[in-house]
Amino acid sequence: MEMRRVARGAGAVLLFAGLAVAPAWAQGDQQGAQQGQQGQQPPMSAEEQAMHAAWQKAMTPGPQHQALARMAGDWEFKGKFWMGGADKPPMEATGTLHRTMILGGRVLAEEVKSHMMGQPFEGHGMTGYDNVTQKYWSTFNDNMGTGIMFGTGGCDAQGVCTFVNEYSDPMTGKVKKNRSVMKHEGDTEVFEMYDTGADGKEYKSMELVSTRKKS
């Protein structure tokens, strides 16, 4: 199990969609300004009003983003990694997490630093909540590979968050899935990842216990 699974797409689609409709909005604004100068204020059509409302709803941070913001700060973690399967002794490592909210409070960015297999480890993750799909999403990549892991999931009433992740398996070149579970208890966070063995059974492949640094 590679360290990149410390982790926790659709953003590009929203970006290009936004760019696609932006000219229409800009044209409407120009027309409105010209008519405004003439003492007239053109009303938006029903279609324009619906489009404006939909994009406002999609882009406005909500309680899920506020929950992500509470994870910002500096953390220290202790990790166990079962690289050869559940019956093998785990590899252990320690490291740090630096988390900050970006994009106007919409995305939690994470920098991971550790030491793995005799060399420095550095990773970068992002976690957000998509108002449109009503799902959390996450990405992670690091200096031990050139690919990216992408996951989607949700949180229950107790704040336990479960994600299904996809990444390209270096051994087979095929897309592989795993499951991750994260839960918070005050300033302590437990992150677990589960893979599927050759026997088709799920086993815990990673466990990270993180503690928030005291300021």
PDB file of C-alpha atoms in Angstrom:
ATOM      1  CA  MET A   1       0.000   0.000   0.000  1.00  0.00           C
ATOM      2  CA  GLU A   2       1.556   3.248  -1.095  1.00  0.00           C
ATOM      3  CA  MET A   3       1.665   6.253   1.181  1.00  0.00           C
ATOM      4  CA  ARG A   4      -0.396   8.192  -1.347  1.00  0.00           C
ATOM      5  CA  ARG A   5      -3.456   6.559   0.217  1.00  0.00           C
ATOM      6  CA  VAL A   6      -3.200   9.080   2.992  1.00  0.00           C
ATOM      7  CA  ALA A   7      -5.859  10.725   0.927  1.00  0.00           C
ATOM      8  CA  ARG A   8      -8.724  11.902   1.432  1.00  0.00           C
ATOM      9  CA  GLY A   9     -12.904  16.467 -11.054  1.00  0.00           C
ATOM     10  CA  ALA A  10     -15.927  17.907 -11.488  1.00  0.00           C
ATOM     11  CA  GLY A  11     -14.517  21.354 -10.787  1.00  0.00           C
ATOM     12  CA  ALA A  12     -13.162  21.684 -14.314  1.00  0.00           C
ATOM     13  CA  VAL A  13     -16.588  20.909 -15.730  1.00  0.00           C
ATOM     14  CA  LEU A  14     -18.147  23.667 -13.634  1.00  0.00           C
ATOM     15  CA  LEU A  15     -15.371  26.042 -14.650  1.00  0.00           C
ATOM     16  CA  PHE A  16     -15.868  25.523 -18.375  1.00  0.00           C
ATOM     17  CA  ALA A  17     -19.634  25.576 -17.957  1.00  0.00           C
ATOM     18  CA  GLY A  18     -19.298  28.875 -16.138  1.00  0.00           C
ATOM     19  CA  LEU A  19     -17.089  30.269 -18.883  1.00  0.00           C
ATOM     20  CA  ALA A  20     -19.622  29.118 -21.424  1.00  0.00           C
ATOM     21  CA  VAL A  21     -22.477  31.067 -19.881  1.00  0.00           C
ATOM     22  CA  ALA A  22     -20.363  34.033 -18.818  1.00  0.00           C
ATOM     23  CA  PRO A  23     -20.481  35.743 -22.253  1.00  0.00           C
ATOM     24  CA  ALA A  24     -24.276  35.655 -22.191  1.00  0.00           C
ATOM     25  CA  TRP A  25     -24.302  37.228 -18.736  1.00  0.00           C
ATOM     26  CA  ALA A  26     -21.732  39.785 -19.794  1.00  0.00           C
ATOM     27  CA  GLN A  27     -23.760  40.680 -22.851  1.00  0.00           C
ATOM     28  CA  GLY A  28     -26.842  41.068 -20.700  1.00  0.00           C
ATOM     29  CA  ASP A  29     -24.929  43.295 -18.288  1.00  0.00           C
ATOM     30  CA  GLN A  30     -23.717  45.479 -21.163  1.00  0.00           C
ATOM     31  CA  GLN A  31     -27.213  45.767 -22.549  1.00  0.00           C
ATOM     32  CA  GLY A  32     -28.510  46.552 -19.080  1.00  0.00           C
ATOM     33  CA  ALA A  33     -25.889  49.262 -18.619  1.00  0.00           C
ATOM     34  CA  GLN A  34     -26.747  50.834 -21.954  1.00  0.00           C
ATOM     35  CA  GLN A  35     -30.446  50.780 -21.237  1.00  0.00           C
ATOM     36  CA  GLY A  36     -29.797  51.903 -17.669  1.00  0.00           C
ATOM     37  CA  GLN A  37     -28.129  54.994 -19.036  1.00  0.00           C
ATOM     38  CA  GLN A  38     -31.323  55.635 -20.955  1.00  0.00           C
ATOM     39  CA  GLY A  39     -33.340  55.339 -17.752  1.00  0.00           C
ATOM     40  CA  GLN A  40     -34.545  51.787 -18.362  1.00  0.00           C
ATOM     41  CA  GLN A  41     -33.859  48.619 -16.345  1.00  0.00           C
ATOM     42  CA  PRO A  42     -34.516  45.503 -18.435  1.00  0.00           C
ATOM     43  CA  PRO A  43     -36.015  42.654 -16.411  1.00  0.00           C
ATOM     44  CA  MET A  44     -34.409  39.230 -16.609  1.00  0.00           C
ATOM     45  CA  SER A  45     -36.342  36.582 -18.431  1.00  0.00           C
ATOM     46  CA  ALA A  46     -37.647  33.576 -16.514  1.00  0.00           C
ATOM     47  CA  GLU A  47     -34.858  31.484 -18.033  1.00  0.00           C
ATOM     48  CA  GLU A  48     -32.206  33.985 -16.963  1.00  0.00           C
ATOM     49  CA  GLN A  49     -33.630  34.155 -13.446  1.00  0.00           C
ATOM     50  CA  ALA A  50     -33.599  30.360 -13.171  1.00  0.00           C
ATOM     51  CA  MET A  51     -30.012  30.183 -14.448  1.00  0.00           C
ATOM     52  CA  HIS A  52     -28.880  32.882 -12.032  1.00  0.00           C
ATOM     53  CA  ALA A  53     -30.570  31.167  -9.081  1.00  0.00           C
ATOM     54  CA  ALA A  54     -29.103  27.767  -9.985  1.00  0.00           C
ATOM     55  CA  TRP A  55     -25.558  29.091 -10.201  1.00  0.00           C
ATOM     56  CA  GLN A  56     -25.928  31.061  -6.979  1.00  0.00           C
ATOM     57  CA  LYS A  57     -27.083  27.903  -5.204  1.00  0.00           C
ATOM     58  CA  ALA A  58     -24.233  25.870  -6.699  1.00  0.00           C
ATOM     59  CA  MET A  59     -21.504  28.336  -5.720  1.00  0.00           C
ATOM     60  CA  THR A  60     -22.599  29.418  -2.230  1.00  0.00           C
ATOM     61  CA  PRO A  61     -20.742  27.727   0.678  1.00  0.00           C
ATOM     62  CA  GLY A  62     -23.016  26.017   3.175  1.00  0.00           C
ATOM     63  CA  PRO A  63     -22.870  24.077   6.450  1.00  0.00           C
ATOM     64  CA  GLN A  64     -20.855  21.272   4.860  1.00  0.00           C
ATOM     65  CA  HIS A  65     -18.123  23.755   3.934  1.00  0.00           C
ATOM     66  CA  GLN A  66     -18.228  25.162   7.453  1.00  0.00           C
ATOM     67  CA  ALA A  67     -17.655  21.624   8.736  1.00  0.00           C
ATOM     68  CA  LEU A  68     -14.604  21.325   6.490  1.00  0.00           C
ATOM     69  CA  ALA A  69     -13.300  24.645   7.790  1.00  0.00           C
ATOM     70  CA  ARG A  70     -13.248  23.217  11.305  1.00  0.00           C
ATOM     71  CA  MET A  71     -10.613  20.742  10.103  1.00  0.00           C
ATOM     72  CA  ALA A  72      -8.215  23.515   9.078  1.00  0.00           C
ATOM     73  CA  GLY A  73      -5.017  23.932  11.064  1.00  0.00           C
ATOM     74  CA  ASP A  74      -1.894  21.908  11.834  1.00  0.00           C
ATOM     75  CA  TRP A  75      -2.008  18.257  12.819  1.00  0.00           C
ATOM     76  CA  GLU A  76       0.424  15.456  13.688  1.00  0.00           C
ATOM     77  CA  PHE A  77      -0.301  11.847  12.775  1.00  0.00           C
ATOM     78  CA  LYS A  78       0.851   8.334  13.551  1.00  0.00           C
ATOM     79  CA  GLY A  79       0.176   5.809  10.826  1.00  0.00           C
ATOM     80  CA  LYS A  80       0.133   2.056  10.264  1.00  0.00           C
ATOM     81  CA  PHE A  81       0.225   0.564   6.759  1.00  0.00           C
ATOM     82  CA  TRP A  82      -0.513  -3.070   5.934  1.00  0.00           C
ATOM     83  CA  MET A  83       1.239  -3.214   2.563  1.00  0.00           C
ATOM     84  CA  GLY A  84       1.352  -6.994   2.232  1.00  0.00           C
ATOM     85  CA  GLY A  85      -2.114  -7.759   3.510  1.00  0.00           C
ATOM     86  CA  ALA A  86      -3.856  -8.006   6.858  1.00  0.00           C
ATOM     87  CA  ASP A  87      -1.704 -10.980   7.962  1.00  0.00           C
ATOM     88  CA  LYS A  88       1.550  -9.016   7.554  1.00  0.00           C
ATOM     89  CA  PRO A  89       3.073  -6.752  10.227  1.00  0.00           C
ATOM     90  CA  PRO A  90       2.283  -3.095   9.505  1.00  0.00           C
ATOM     91  CA  MET A  91       4.788  -0.448   8.504  1.00  0.00           C
ATOM     92  CA  GLU A  92       4.652   2.551  10.805  1.00  0.00           C
ATOM     93  CA  ALA A  93       5.297   6.231  10.137  1.00  0.00           C
ATOM     94  CA  THR A  94       4.688   9.658  11.616  1.00  0.00           C
ATOM     95  CA  GLY A  95       4.103  12.972   9.892  1.00  0.00           C
ATOM     96  CA  THR A  96       2.340  16.309   9.781  1.00  0.00           C
ATOM     97  CA  LEU A  97      -0.771  17.714   8.104  1.00  0.00           C
ATOM     98  CA  HIS A  98      -1.238  21.382   7.267  1.00  0.00           C
ATOM     99  CA  ARG A  99      -4.800  22.242   6.233  1.00  0.00           C
ATOM    100  CA  THR A 100      -6.266  25.502   5.032  1.00  0.00           C
ATOM    101  CA  MET A 101      -9.475  26.615   3.333  1.00  0.00           C
ATOM    102  CA  ILE A 102      -9.102  27.977  -0.211  1.00  0.00           C
ATOM    103  CA  LEU A 103     -11.363  29.323  -2.960  1.00  0.00           C
ATOM    104  CA  GLY A 104     -13.350  31.521  -0.622  1.00  0.00           C
ATOM    105  CA  GLY A 105     -14.047  28.829   1.955  1.00  0.00           C
ATOM    106  CA  ARG A 106     -15.175  26.205  -0.560  1.00  0.00           C
ATOM    107  CA  VAL A 107     -12.317  23.686  -0.495  1.00  0.00           C
ATOM    108  CA  LEU A 108     -10.069  22.276   2.227  1.00  0.00           C
ATOM    109  CA  ALA A 109      -6.489  21.934   0.962  1.00  0.00           C
ATOM    110  CA  GLU A 110      -4.070  19.632   2.753  1.00  0.00           C
ATOM    111  CA  GLU A 111      -0.280  19.295   2.698  1.00  0.00           C
ATOM    112  CA  VAL A 112       1.179  16.062   4.069  1.00  0.00           C
ATOM    113  CA  LYS A 113       4.810  15.566   5.054  1.00  0.00           C
ATOM    114  CA  SER A 114       6.369  12.382   6.355  1.00  0.00           C
ATOM    115  CA  HIS A 115       9.171   9.882   5.742  1.00  0.00           C
ATOM    116  CA  MET A 116       8.404   6.643   3.936  1.00  0.00           C
ATOM    117  CA  MET A 117      10.563   3.758   2.732  1.00  0.00           C
ATOM    118  CA  GLY A 118      13.765   5.639   3.450  1.00  0.00           C
ATOM    119  CA  GLN A 119      12.847   8.853   1.672  1.00  0.00           C
ATOM    120  CA  PRO A 120      10.937  12.075   2.296  1.00  0.00           C
ATOM    121  CA  PHE A 121       7.232  11.899   1.505  1.00  0.00           C
ATOM    122  CA  GLU A 122       5.138  14.856   0.363  1.00  0.00           C
ATOM    123  CA  GLY A 123       1.477  14.771  -0.610  1.00  0.00           C
ATOM    124  CA  HIS A 124      -1.315  17.168  -1.491  1.00  0.00           C
ATOM    125  CA  GLY A 125      -5.022  16.628  -1.028  1.00  0.00           C
ATOM    126  CA  MET A 126      -8.234  18.580  -1.481  1.00  0.00           C
ATOM    127  CA  THR A 127     -11.677  17.950  -0.048  1.00  0.00           C
ATOM    128  CA  GLY A 128     -14.881  19.763  -0.951  1.00  0.00           C
ATOM    129  CA  TYR A 129     -18.639  19.471  -1.010  1.00  0.00           C
ATOM    130  CA  ASP A 130     -20.549  19.728  -4.283  1.00  0.00           C
ATOM    131  CA  ASN A 131     -23.848  21.521  -3.767  1.00  0.00           C
ATOM    132  CA  VAL A 132     -25.113  20.115  -7.061  1.00  0.00           C
ATOM    133  CA  THR A 133     -24.484  16.404  -6.447  1.00  0.00           C
ATOM    134  CA  GLN A 134     -24.845  16.834  -2.663  1.00  0.00           C
ATOM    135  CA  LYS A 135     -21.742  14.710  -2.127  1.00  0.00           C
ATOM    136  CA  TYR A 136     -18.321  15.278  -0.647  1.00  0.00           C
ATOM    137  CA  TRP A 137     -15.362  14.753  -2.962  1.00  0.00           C
ATOM    138  CA  SER A 138     -11.637  14.356  -2.390  1.00  0.00           C
ATOM    139  CA  THR A 139      -8.410  14.171  -4.375  1.00  0.00           C
ATOM    140  CA  PHE A 140      -4.877  13.165  -3.407  1.00  0.00           C
ATOM    141  CA  ASN A 141      -1.523  12.931  -5.162  1.00  0.00           C
ATOM    142  CA  ASP A 142       2.067  12.748  -3.958  1.00  0.00           C
ATOM    143  CA  ASN A 143       5.749  12.474  -4.853  1.00  0.00           C
ATOM    144  CA  MET A 144       5.631   8.659  -4.943  1.00  0.00           C
ATOM    145  CA  GLY A 145       3.559   8.582  -8.097  1.00  0.00           C
ATOM    146  CA  THR A 146       2.259  10.628 -11.011  1.00  0.00           C
ATOM    147  CA  GLY A 147      -1.418   9.765 -10.747  1.00  0.00           C
ATOM    148  CA  ILE A 148      -4.257  10.951  -8.580  1.00  0.00           C
ATOM    149  CA  MET A 149      -6.815   9.343  -6.309  1.00  0.00           C
ATOM    150  CA  PHE A 150     -10.377  10.635  -6.553  1.00  0.00           C
ATOM    151  CA  GLY A 151     -13.197   9.797  -4.188  1.00  0.00           C
ATOM    152  CA  THR A 152     -16.783  10.726  -3.394  1.00  0.00           C
ATOM    153  CA  GLY A 153     -18.833  10.087  -0.295  1.00  0.00           C
ATOM    154  CA  GLY A 154     -20.979  11.376   2.525  1.00  0.00           C
ATOM    155  CA  CYS A 155     -21.186  11.757   6.298  1.00  0.00           C
ATOM    156  CA  ASP A 156     -23.763  10.361   8.686  1.00  0.00           C
ATOM    157  CA  ALA A 157     -25.484  12.101  11.603  1.00  0.00           C
ATOM    158  CA  GLN A 158     -22.578  11.201  13.908  1.00  0.00           C
ATOM    159  CA  GLY A 159     -20.065  12.837  11.566  1.00  0.00           C
ATOM    160  CA  VAL A 160     -18.535   9.587  10.297  1.00  0.00           C
ATOM    161  CA  CYS A 161     -17.581  10.123   6.659  1.00  0.00           C
ATOM    162  CA  THR A 162     -17.248   7.249   4.188  1.00  0.00           C
ATOM    163  CA  PHE A 163     -15.706   7.596   0.715  1.00  0.00           C
ATOM    164  CA  VAL A 164     -15.298   5.269  -2.255  1.00  0.00           C
ATOM    165  CA  ASN A 165     -12.014   6.064  -3.990  1.00  0.00           C
ATOM    166  CA  GLU A 166     -10.584   5.258  -7.409  1.00  0.00           C
ATOM    167  CA  TYR A 167      -6.976   5.247  -8.591  1.00  0.00           C
ATOM    168  CA  SER A 168      -4.841   3.587 -11.259  1.00  0.00           C
ATOM    169  CA  ASP A 169      -3.131   0.501  -9.856  1.00  0.00           C
ATOM    170  CA  PRO A 170       0.583   0.523 -10.845  1.00  0.00           C
ATOM    171  CA  MET A 171       0.669  -3.287 -10.749  1.00  0.00           C
ATOM    172  CA  THR A 172      -2.131  -3.828 -13.256  1.00  0.00           C
ATOM    173  CA  GLY A 173      -2.597  -0.440 -14.936  1.00  0.00           C
ATOM    174  CA  LYS A 174      -6.302  -0.763 -14.237  1.00  0.00           C
ATOM    175  CA  VAL A 175      -8.625   1.369 -12.128  1.00  0.00           C
ATOM    176  CA  LYS A 176      -8.895   0.067  -8.596  1.00  0.00           C
ATOM    177  CA  LYS A 177     -11.317   1.016  -5.837  1.00  0.00           C
ATOM    178  CA  ASN A 178     -11.015   1.150  -2.082  1.00  0.00           C
ATOM    179  CA  ARG A 179     -13.027   2.483   0.833  1.00  0.00           C
ATOM    180  CA  SER A 180     -12.018   5.061   3.427  1.00  0.00           C
ATOM    181  CA  VAL A 181     -13.667   6.055   6.700  1.00  0.00           C
ATOM    182  CA  MET A 182     -12.913   9.189   8.709  1.00  0.00           C
ATOM    183  CA  LYS A 183     -14.249  10.231  12.093  1.00  0.00           C
ATOM    184  CA  HIS A 184     -13.521  13.108  14.466  1.00  0.00           C
ATOM    185  CA  GLU A 185     -13.595  13.270  18.224  1.00  0.00           C
ATOM    186  CA  GLY A 186     -12.656  16.780  19.289  1.00  0.00           C
ATOM    187  CA  ASP A 187      -9.051  17.402  18.290  1.00  0.00           C
ATOM    188  CA  THR A 188      -8.467  13.763  17.328  1.00  0.00           C
ATOM    189  CA  GLU A 189      -9.119  12.317  13.878  1.00  0.00           C
ATOM    190  CA  VAL A 190      -9.085   8.649  12.896  1.00  0.00           C
ATOM    191  CA  PHE A 191      -8.740   7.809   9.206  1.00  0.00           C
ATOM    192  CA  GLU A 192      -8.964   4.202   7.993  1.00  0.00           C
ATOM    193  CA  MET A 193      -8.656   2.746   4.528  1.00  0.00           C
ATOM    194  CA  TYR A 194      -9.874  -0.657   3.407  1.00  0.00           C
ATOM    195  CA  ASP A 195      -8.697  -2.610   0.360  1.00  0.00           C
ATOM    196  CA  THR A 196      -9.772  -5.896  -1.175  1.00  0.00           C
ATOM    197  CA  GLY A 197      -7.329  -8.801  -1.054  1.00  0.00           C
ATOM    198  CA  ALA A 198      -6.718 -11.528  -3.589  1.00  0.00           C
ATOM    199  CA  ASP A 199      -9.308 -13.639  -1.787  1.00  0.00           C
ATOM    200  CA  GLY A 200     -11.964 -10.994  -2.449  1.00  0.00           C
ATOM    201  CA  LYS A 201     -12.236 -10.059   1.218  1.00  0.00           C
ATOM    202  CA  GLU A 202     -11.895  -6.529   2.526  1.00  0.00           C
ATOM    203  CA  TYR A 203      -9.103  -5.762   4.981  1.00  0.00           C
ATOM    204  CA  LYS A 204      -7.807  -2.634   6.709  1.00  0.00           C
ATOM    205  CA  SER A 205      -4.787  -1.408   4.782  1.00  0.00           C
ATOM    206  CA  MET A 206      -4.119   1.849   6.599  1.00  0.00           C
ATOM    207  CA  GLU A 207      -4.855   3.633   9.843  1.00  0.00           C
ATOM    208  CA  LEU A 208      -3.934   7.223  10.656  1.00  0.00           C
ATOM    209  CA  VAL A 209      -4.532   8.781  14.046  1.00  0.00           C
ATOM    210  CA  SER A 210      -4.083  12.561  13.883  1.00  0.00           C
ATOM    211  CA  THR A 211      -3.991  15.051  16.727  1.00  0.00           C
ATOM    212  CA  ARG A 212      -4.377  18.791  16.302  1.00  0.00           C
ATOM    213  CA  LYS A 213      -1.302  20.740  17.331  1.00  0.00           C
ATOM    214  CA  LYS A 214      -1.807  23.080  20.229  1.00  0.00           C
ATOM    215  CA  SER A 215      -1.236  26.741  19.398  1.00  0.00           C
TER     216      SER A 215
END
